[in-house]
Every structure is written in structure tokens, then in C-alpha cells.
Coordinates of C-alpha atoms and ligand atoms in Angstrom, one line a residue:
M224 CA 112.8 101.3 81.1
G225 CA 113.1 98.2 79.0
R226 CA 115.3 95.8 81.0
A227 CA 117.1 95.9 84.3
A228 CA 119.6 93.4 85.5
C229 CA 121.3 93.5 88.9
L230 CA 124.7 91.8 89.2
S231 CA 126.3 91.3 92.5
C232 CA 129.8 90.3 93.2
R233 CA 132.1 90.0 96.2
L234 CA 135.4 91.5 95.4
S235 CA 138.4 91.8 97.7
S236 CA 139.9 95.1 96.6
P237 CA 139.1 98.2 94.5
N238 CA 141.4 96.9 91.8
Q239 CA 139.3 93.8 91.5
V240 CA 136.2 96.0 91.2
F241 CA 137.7 98.0 88.4
S242 CA 139.0 94.9 86.5
W243 CA 135.5 93.5 86.7
L244 CA 134.1 96.8 85.5
A245 CA 136.5 96.7 82.6
K246 CA 135.3 93.3 81.6
L247 CA 131.7 94.5 81.8
K248 CA 132.7 97.5 79.7
S249 CA 133.9 95.2 76.9
K250 CA 130.6 93.3 77.1
I251 CA 128.6 96.4 76.9
K252 CA 130.6 97.5 73.8
S253 CA 129.6 94.3 72.2
V254 CA 125.9 95.3 72.4
K255 CA 126.8 98.7 70.9
P256 CA 125.1 101.2 73.1
Q257 CA 125.5 104.7 71.8
N258 CA 127.1 106.1 74.9
P259 CA 128.6 103.6 77.3
R260 CA 130.0 105.2 80.3
I261 CA 131.6 103.8 83.4
F262 CA 131.9 106.5 86.0
S263 CA 134.2 105.0 88.5
E264 CA 137.9 105.0 87.7
P265 CA 140.5 103.5 90.0
E266 CA 142.6 106.6 90.5
N267 CA 140.0 108.9 91.8
H268 CA 137.1 106.9 93.2
P269 CA 137.0 107.1 97.0
I270 CA 136.9 103.4 97.7
P271 CA 139.0 102.2 100.6
S272 CA 140.8 98.9 100.5
G273 CA 139.7 95.7 102.2
P274 CA 137.1 93.1 101.5
L275 CA 133.9 94.8 100.3
R276 CA 130.7 94.0 98.7
F277 CA 129.7 95.8 95.5
D278 CA 126.5 95.8 93.6
I279 CA 126.6 96.8 90.1
L280 CA 123.4 97.8 88.5
V281 CA 123.1 97.7 84.7
L282 CA 120.1 99.4 83.3
S283 CA 119.2 99.5 79.6
L284 CA 116.6 101.7 78.0
K285 CA 114.0 100.2 75.8
S286 CA 115.7 101.5 72.7
G287 CA 118.9 99.7 73.7
Q288 CA 120.7 102.9 73.2
A289 CA 121.8 103.8 76.7
I290 CA 123.3 101.8 79.5
T291 CA 124.2 103.1 82.9
I292 CA 126.4 101.3 85.3
C293 CA 126.4 102.2 89.0
L294 CA 128.4 101.0 91.9
S295 CA 125.7 100.9 94.5
G296 CA 124.9 99.7 98.0
A297 CA 128.5 99.3 99.0
Q298 CA 129.1 103.0 99.7
S299 CA 126.7 103.1 102.5
I300 CA 128.1 100.2 104.4
I301 CA 131.8 99.9 103.7
M302 CA 134.5 100.8 106.1
G303 CA 135.8 104.3 105.9
V304 CA 133.3 105.7 103.4
P305 CA 130.9 108.1 105.2
R306 CA 127.2 107.6 105.1
F307 CA 125.2 110.7 104.6
V308 CA 121.9 111.6 106.1
R309 CA 119.7 114.7 106.5
P310 CA 121.2 116.8 109.3
K311 CA 119.4 116.3 112.6
G312 CA 119.6 120.0 113.8
R313 CA 117.6 123.0 112.8
K314 CA 116.3 123.2 109.2
N315 CA 118.9 124.9 107.0
E316 CA 121.6 124.6 109.6
S317 CA 124.8 124.5 107.7
T318 CA 127.1 121.5 107.5
P319 CA 130.3 120.9 105.5
S320 CA 128.5 118.4 103.1
L321 CA 126.0 119.0 100.4
Y322 CA 123.5 116.7 98.8
V323 CA 123.4 117.7 95.2
A324 CA 120.6 116.4 92.9
N325 CA 120.6 116.4 89.1
C326 CA 124.2 115.8 88.5
G327 CA 126.4 112.8 88.5
P328 CA 128.0 110.1 86.4
A329 CA 124.6 108.8 85.1
V330 CA 124.0 112.1 83.4
G331 CA 127.5 112.3 82.1
I332 CA 129.2 114.4 84.8
S333 CA 132.2 112.7 86.4
F334 CA 133.1 113.0 90.1
D335 CA 136.2 114.8 88.9
T336 CA 134.2 117.5 87.1
I337 CA 131.9 117.9 90.1
A338 CA 134.9 118.2 92.5
M339 CA 136.4 120.8 90.2
V340 CA 133.3 122.9 89.9
F341 CA 132.5 122.8 93.6
G342 CA 136.2 123.4 94.3
S343 CA 135.8 127.0 93.3
F344 CA 133.9 127.5 96.6
G345 CA 136.4 125.8 98.9
E346 CA 138.6 122.7 99.3
V347 CA 136.6 119.6 98.5
K348 CA 137.2 116.6 100.7
G349 CA 135.4 114.1 98.5
V350 CA 132.5 113.5 96.1
Y351 CA 130.4 110.4 96.8
P352 CA 127.3 108.9 95.2
A353 CA 124.3 109.9 97.3
D354 CA 122.4 106.8 96.1
E355 CA 122.5 104.2 93.3
T356 CA 120.9 106.5 90.7
G357 CA 124.2 108.0 89.7
A358 CA 122.4 111.4 89.4
R359 CA 122.7 112.5 93.0
V360 CA 125.9 113.1 94.8
I361 CA 127.3 114.3 98.1
V362 CA 130.0 117.0 97.9
S363 CA 131.9 117.1 101.1
Y364 CA 134.0 120.1 102.1
F365 CA 136.5 120.5 104.9
D366 CA 134.5 123.4 106.3
Q367 CA 130.9 124.5 106.3
C368 CA 131.6 128.1 105.0
S369 CA 132.6 126.5 101.6
A370 CA 129.4 124.4 101.6
Q371 CA 127.3 127.5 102.4
R372 CA 129.0 129.5 99.6
A373 CA 128.3 126.7 97.1
L374 CA 124.7 126.3 98.2
E375 CA 124.0 130.0 97.9
A376 CA 125.5 130.2 94.5
L377 CA 124.2 127.0 92.9
D378 CA 120.9 125.9 94.5
G379 CA 118.1 126.1 92.0
H380 CA 120.4 127.6 89.3
L381 CA 121.4 126.5 85.9
C382 CA 125.1 125.6 86.1
P383 CA 127.0 126.3 82.9
D384 CA 130.0 124.3 84.0
L385 CA 127.9 121.2 84.6
Q386 CA 126.2 120.9 81.2
G387 CA 123.8 123.7 82.1
R388 CA 121.9 121.5 84.5
R389 CA 119.7 123.0 87.2
L390 CA 121.1 121.8 90.5
H391 CA 119.2 121.2 93.7
L392 CA 121.2 121.4 96.9
R393 CA 120.7 120.9 100.5
Y394 CA 122.9 120.3 103.5
S395 CA 123.8 116.8 104.4
A396 CA 125.5 115.3 107.4
T397 CA 127.7 112.3 108.0
Q398 CA 126.2 109.5 110.0
E399 CA 128.5 107.7 112.4
P400 CA 129.5 104.6 110.6
C401 CA 128.9 101.2 112.2
Q402 CA 131.9 99.7 113.8
V403 CA 132.6 97.3 111.0
N404 CA 133.8 93.9 112.0
N405 CA 134.3 91.9 108.9
S406 CA 134.6 88.7 110.9
F407 CA 131.0 88.8 111.9
P408 CA 130.6 85.4 113.7
V409 CA 128.3 82.8 112.4
S410 CA 127.2 80.2 114.8
L411 CA 127.2 76.5 113.9
L412 CA 125.0 75.5 116.8
A413 CA 122.0 77.1 118.4
T414 CA 123.7 77.0 121.8
E415 CA 126.4 79.3 120.4
L416 CA 123.7 81.6 118.9
G417 CA 122.2 82.1 122.3
I418 CA 118.7 83.3 121.2
P419 CA 116.0 81.9 123.5
G420 CA 113.6 79.7 121.6
I421 CA 115.9 78.9 118.7
Q422 CA 117.0 75.4 118.1
L423 CA 118.9 73.8 115.2
W424 CA 118.8 70.1 114.5
L425 CA 121.5 68.9 112.2
D426 CA 120.9 65.9 109.9
F427 CA 117.2 65.9 110.7
L428 CA 116.7 64.3 107.3
S429 CA 118.7 61.6 105.6
P430 CA 120.1 62.3 102.1
K431 CA 117.5 59.9 100.6
E432 CA 114.6 61.7 102.4
E433 CA 116.0 65.0 101.2
Q434 CA 116.0 63.8 97.5
E435 CA 112.5 62.4 97.9
L436 CA 111.1 65.6 99.3
L437 CA 112.8 67.6 96.5
A438 CA 111.4 65.2 93.8
A439 CA 107.9 65.4 95.3
V440 CA 107.7 69.2 95.0
E441 CA 109.6 69.4 91.8
C442 CA 106.6 68.2 89.7
R443 CA 104.0 70.2 91.6
P444 CA 102.9 73.7 90.5
W445 CA 105.2 76.6 91.7
K446 CA 104.2 80.1 92.1
T447 CA 106.8 82.5 90.8
L448 CA 107.6 85.5 92.9
S449 CA 110.0 88.2 91.7
K450 CA 113.2 86.3 92.8
R451 CA 112.1 82.9 94.0
R452 CA 109.5 80.2 93.6
V453 CA 107.1 79.1 96.3
Q454 CA 104.4 76.4 96.9
H455 CA 101.8 76.7 99.7
Y456 CA 99.9 73.9 101.3
G457 CA 97.2 74.0 103.9
Y458 CA 96.7 77.8 103.6
E459 CA 98.1 80.1 100.9
F460 CA 100.4 82.8 102.4
H461 CA 99.7 86.2 101.0
Y462 CA 102.9 88.3 100.7
E463 CA 101.1 91.6 100.4
T464 CA 99.4 91.3 103.8
R465 CA 102.0 88.8 105.2
N466 CA 99.0 86.7 106.3
I467 CA 96.8 83.8 105.4
N468 CA 93.1 83.7 104.9
P469 CA 91.9 81.3 107.6
R470 CA 88.6 80.8 105.8
D471 CA 90.4 79.6 102.7
H472 CA 91.7 76.1 103.6
L473 CA 93.4 74.4 100.7
G474 CA 93.3 71.0 102.4
E475 CA 95.5 68.7 104.4
L476 CA 99.3 68.8 104.1
P477 CA 100.4 66.4 101.4
P478 CA 101.2 62.8 102.3
F479 CA 104.9 63.1 101.3
V480 CA 105.6 65.5 104.2
M481 CA 103.7 63.5 106.9
P482 CA 106.8 61.5 108.0
M483 CA 108.6 64.8 108.6
V484 CA 105.6 66.3 110.4
R485 CA 105.4 63.2 112.7
R486 CA 109.2 63.4 113.3
I487 CA 108.9 67.1 114.3
A488 CA 106.0 66.3 116.6
S489 CA 108.1 63.6 118.3
I490 CA 110.8 66.1 119.3
S491 CA 110.5 65.5 123.0
N492 CA 111.1 68.9 124.4
L493 CA 108.4 70.5 122.3
D494 CA 104.7 70.6 123.2
I495 CA 103.3 70.1 119.7
A496 CA 101.0 67.5 118.3
S497 CA 101.6 66.0 114.8
T498 CA 98.0 66.9 113.8
S499 CA 98.5 70.5 114.6
L500 CA 100.9 71.7 111.9
D501 CA 98.6 72.7 109.0
Q502 CA 100.5 75.2 106.8
L503 CA 103.5 74.5 104.7
T504 CA 105.4 77.0 102.5
V505 CA 108.1 75.6 100.2
N506 CA 110.6 78.2 99.1
E507 CA 113.1 77.7 96.3
Y508 CA 115.9 80.2 96.4
P509 CA 118.2 80.5 93.3
P510 CA 121.9 81.3 94.1
G511 CA 122.3 84.8 95.6
V512 CA 118.7 85.2 96.6
G513 CA 117.7 85.6 100.2
L514 CA 114.8 86.8 102.2
S515 CA 114.2 90.3 103.7
P516 CA 114.2 90.6 107.4
H517 CA 110.8 89.8 108.9
I518 CA 109.0 88.3 111.8
D519 CA 106.3 85.8 110.7
T520 CA 103.1 87.6 111.4
H521 CA 102.0 86.8 115.0
S522 CA 98.3 86.8 114.1
A523 CA 98.8 84.4 111.2
F524 CA 100.8 81.6 112.9
E525 CA 101.2 80.0 116.3
G526 CA 104.3 80.0 118.4
F527 CA 106.4 77.3 116.7
I528 CA 107.8 77.6 113.2
F529 CA 109.9 74.7 111.7
S530 CA 112.1 75.2 108.7
L531 CA 113.8 72.4 106.9
S532 CA 116.8 73.3 104.7
L533 CA 117.3 71.2 101.6
A534 CA 119.6 71.1 98.6
G535 CA 121.9 74.0 99.5
P536 CA 123.1 75.8 102.6
C537 CA 122.7 79.5 103.7
I538 CA 123.2 81.6 106.7
M539 CA 120.3 83.0 108.6
E540 CA 120.7 86.3 110.4
F541 CA 118.6 87.3 113.4
R542 CA 118.0 90.9 114.3
K543 CA 116.5 92.3 117.4
Y544 CA 115.5 95.9 116.8
T545 CA 115.8 98.0 119.9
N546 CA 113.2 100.6 118.9
A547 CA 110.9 98.1 117.1
V548 CA 107.3 98.4 116.3
W549 CA 105.4 95.8 114.3
L550 CA 105.9 96.4 110.6
P551 CA 104.7 94.2 107.9
K552 CA 108.0 94.6 106.0
A553 CA 111.3 95.6 107.5
A554 CA 113.9 97.5 105.6
S555 CA 117.0 95.4 104.8
S556 CA 120.6 96.2 104.5
I557 CA 123.8 94.4 105.1
N558 CA 126.1 95.4 107.9
A559 CA 129.0 93.5 109.1
N560 CA 128.8 94.0 112.8
T561 CA 126.8 92.7 115.7
E562 CA 125.3 96.1 116.7
C563 CA 124.1 98.2 113.9
S564 CA 122.1 101.2 113.0
E565 CA 120.0 101.6 109.8
G566 CA 118.4 104.9 109.5
C567 CA 116.9 105.6 112.9
S568 CA 116.6 102.0 114.0
S569 CA 119.4 100.0 115.7
F570 CA 119.6 96.3 116.2
V571 CA 121.6 93.5 117.6
R572 CA 122.5 90.9 115.0
K573 CA 123.4 87.3 115.2
A574 CA 123.7 84.6 112.6
I575 CA 123.6 80.8 112.3
Y576 CA 124.7 78.5 109.5
L577 CA 121.9 76.3 108.1
P578 CA 123.3 73.2 106.4
P579 CA 121.2 71.1 104.1
R580 CA 119.0 68.5 105.9
S581 CA 118.9 70.6 109.1
L582 CA 115.8 71.7 110.9
L583 CA 115.5 75.1 112.4
I584 CA 113.0 75.7 115.1
L585 CA 111.8 79.2 116.0
S586 CA 109.8 79.6 119.2
G587 CA 109.4 82.0 122.1
E588 CA 111.5 85.1 121.9
G589 CA 113.3 84.0 118.8
R590 CA 110.0 83.5 117.0
Y591 CA 108.2 86.6 118.3
A592 CA 110.8 89.3 118.9
W593 CA 113.7 88.6 116.5
H594 CA 113.5 89.3 112.8
H595 CA 115.0 86.5 110.7
Y596 CA 116.8 87.3 107.4
I597 CA 118.6 85.4 104.7
P598 CA 121.3 87.7 103.2
H599 CA 121.3 87.9 99.4
H600 CA 124.7 86.2 99.0
K601 CA 126.0 83.6 96.6
V602 CA 128.8 82.9 99.0
D603 CA 128.5 83.1 102.8
I604 CA 131.6 83.7 105.0
V605 CA 131.3 81.3 107.8
N606 CA 134.1 82.0 110.3
G607 CA 136.6 82.8 107.7
N608 CA 135.6 80.1 105.2
E609 CA 133.8 80.9 102.0
I610 CA 130.7 78.6 101.7
R611 CA 129.0 78.6 98.3
R612 CA 125.2 78.6 98.4
G613 CA 125.0 76.0 95.7
S614 CA 122.7 75.9 92.7
R615 CA 119.6 76.4 94.9
R616 CA 118.3 76.1 98.4
V617 CA 114.8 74.7 99.1
S618 CA 113.2 75.2 102.4
F619 CA 110.0 73.6 103.8
T620 CA 108.5 75.8 106.5
F621 CA 105.8 74.2 108.6
R622 CA 103.5 76.4 110.7
K623 CA 100.2 76.2 112.5
A624 CA 97.6 78.7 111.5
R625 CA 96.4 80.8 114.5
T626 CA 92.7 80.8 115.2
I627 CA 92.6 83.3 118.1
P628 CA 94.6 86.6 118.5
C629 CA 98.2 86.3 119.6
K630 CA 98.7 87.0 123.3
C631 CA 102.5 86.8 123.3
D632 CA 104.8 88.5 125.8
Y633 CA 106.2 90.8 123.0
P634 CA 103.4 93.3 122.3
Q635 CA 105.7 95.7 120.5
Y636 CA 106.3 93.2 117.7
C637 CA 102.7 91.8 117.8
D638 CA 100.1 92.8 115.2
S639 CA 97.3 91.2 117.4
Q640 CA 98.2 93.5 120.3
R641 CA 98.7 96.8 118.5
Ligands
AKG852 O1 113.7 79.7 104.0 C1 113.6 79.6 105.2 O2 114.3 78.9 105.9 C2 112.8 80.6 105.9 C3 111.5 81.0 105.3 C4 110.7 82.0 106.1 O3 111.2 82.6 106.9 C5 109.3 82.3 105.7 O4 108.8 81.7 104.8 O5 108.7 83.0 106.5
FE2_853 FE1 109.8 83.6 108.2

């Protein structure tokens, strides 16, 4: 694979999606791929109306000869479109839906053609992308006998009506969709958020101090991650292990942050000394880039985490997983409701708006037991208003390296107590 670009857009209706796709199609023509194909057409694609989020993935092969465009992501979360999973019952228990691998728009077979071919075994309710590859689909029938007939006839066989491809089929089941609530509330104040241990201080910095901090880091060396840039002071944070190496002290925090460190230490309801914060991570997020859901590793850092937001705003979502275990990296997805399920895990979600110059404090339950997450949006919807992220957001996250194992009251989320 030579090049991959992922474009995201927020569109309010299927028609908008398709006009966007049409624009993209003309751009693709201008790079003259041999075989440009856009597989979703307005008339027959099963996309419901309403505000939706679509990701459009453009992949080009090294030769520059082939480009595939997939509508991805949205199907699994949008209202009215079923989400398919492996059936929970006995192995091979039949269901009305089939997962079909090795056919789909990415290999030149339209949903229409698939519906027609599978229609010879019974009435097809819908054909959906199984994932973003464009080469795996779900064929859903009204009854399971039709699915059974299709599975018996097609699984493992070359299918002359589908370009002679060998299909691989198994039963699939619909997962109960989340109760979608598009007006997912975003708190403006920590008191509205109601998560114990989370505080938000507005205007913690003046605009002048914000500019000075930004200027100070601008000219220092950045480390480039796949989607954002970071700087670490005190201790380097290792993303592979989500931990620091306590024996590898990089030195004191730089003098330009010391006024902020002292101001944090002077917050009267916190029991924290200005000398104790010894690790700083500066994150620079380009527009549309967020952070996957995570809990800062308990064994790496003490119980208070302070994050200053600079330059641009964002929303931060908090998730409390009901069947959580400590995981170095949590899976991410976007759901627009306050109680969600994602695979086999369900969680309660809340969100808060972080304006520039604010200070977010994570402690107690909010630090130890709730995942925090910055959605990958260019525009956040904050109580019905569209708030653009801006050209970038820079955060300064101050923490204290832990020297002895964590003994928090949340052992199920704690790597020290596993
Ligand atoms: O950017 C932020 O505000 C949060 C950063 C964060 O959660 C982290 O570095 O662990
Ligand atoms: Fe974090």
C-alpha cells in the first residue's frame, strides 16, 4: 500500500454524503486512476436520514492505479442501521443474516448485485458493509431459512454470478443498537458533570500567559507521533507501555511552567505541594485529532493529574466501563448516548467542554476509575452549538511520578493491584 489518507466529515443527510462523494469522485478522476469506483449510490444505499458522522477512507496503491473509497465507521453507530456481531448461541445456529467475506464494492461487486444474487435464496432485507474493507458484507434476509439455503449453496464455493469469487459465509446476528440520543449533553461546569474528583477551573491562565507558554514550547524539540506532536519533561512517557521509566529522570520541569505549577499548588482544596509535580507532557493536537479512551496508568502517576488547555477548545468524554479490567489501551468508538455498549463492554459516558486557558483536574474516582477520551472531531456539538476545534489544541498535563505501587480503592482499574 503506497498511501492512505483518512478524511472525516460531518454531514447532516445522506444527500450531503453523496454530493461530497461526487466531489471526491471528480478529484479522483483528476489523478487518473484506472478504475475509480464509488460504491455507495443515493438510491440504494441503506443510510437513514438524520445527522450522521461518516468517515471516508481513500486508499491508493503504490502504482497509483487503484483507489477504493469506503464509507466506514458510521454504519456501526448510526441510528436505524443494524450492527452485526457473531451470534451468541450455539455454533452454526442459523440466523437470518449472513456475514459474507470476499465480495463487496472494493472488489467491484455492488450491493445491488449482491442483493440480486442472494435474492435467489429468499427475500433480502438489506446488504450492509460488514466493515470498512469494502470486501466483506452482511446479507440480511427476512427469514433464517433463506439464509440457511444461501449458506449451504455458497459457502466455500466459487460463485459465477459474483465474478467467480470464492465466498466465505457464516451466520451473523444483529446487536441491539444503542439508544441513540443525538443531543448528548456536554457539561460546561464540573458540578454539572458530577464525576467525583473532577474539577474544571475556567480562565486559569490569562491570554498573555497562554501565548507565553505556547511560544516557549514552540521552539523546543517535538516528538512526532502518528497524529500529534508531544514534548515530555521530567520523565519521558512511553506510549507502548503507557508508563515512565522512574530511573530515567530527564531533569526538573522547565522554568517557564513554574508559575503555573505554583498556582496549581496554591489551589486551596488540594493537598499538593508545588515541589511535587515532576512530569509534564505537552500534547499538540491538529484539528480533528483526539485521544483514545484511557486511564493514566495508576502505577506511573500519583492521584492528581492537571491538564491545561491552550490555543483551541475540545470536549473531553469520560467513560466508566461496568465490566472493566485494567487494559493498557481501550478500544474506542463514538456513540451518541450516555449508556453504551461496545462489543461486550458497556459504559456510562459523560462529557465536559474544555475551553482554552482552563485547567482540568482529575483525582479520586475520576482519575482512577473513569477513562478519559478526546473524540476525533473537528467540530464539537456542545448543547446544540457547533464549536470548531480551531487550528490546534495544545495541552500541558502535569503529573507526579509514583514511587511506590498504587493502593487506590479501584483495584479493577489498577495495574499495581492486578
Ligand atoms: O490533552 C489533554 O488534555 C489530556 C492528555 C492526556 O490525557 C494524557 O496525556 O494522558
Ligand atoms: Fe490521560
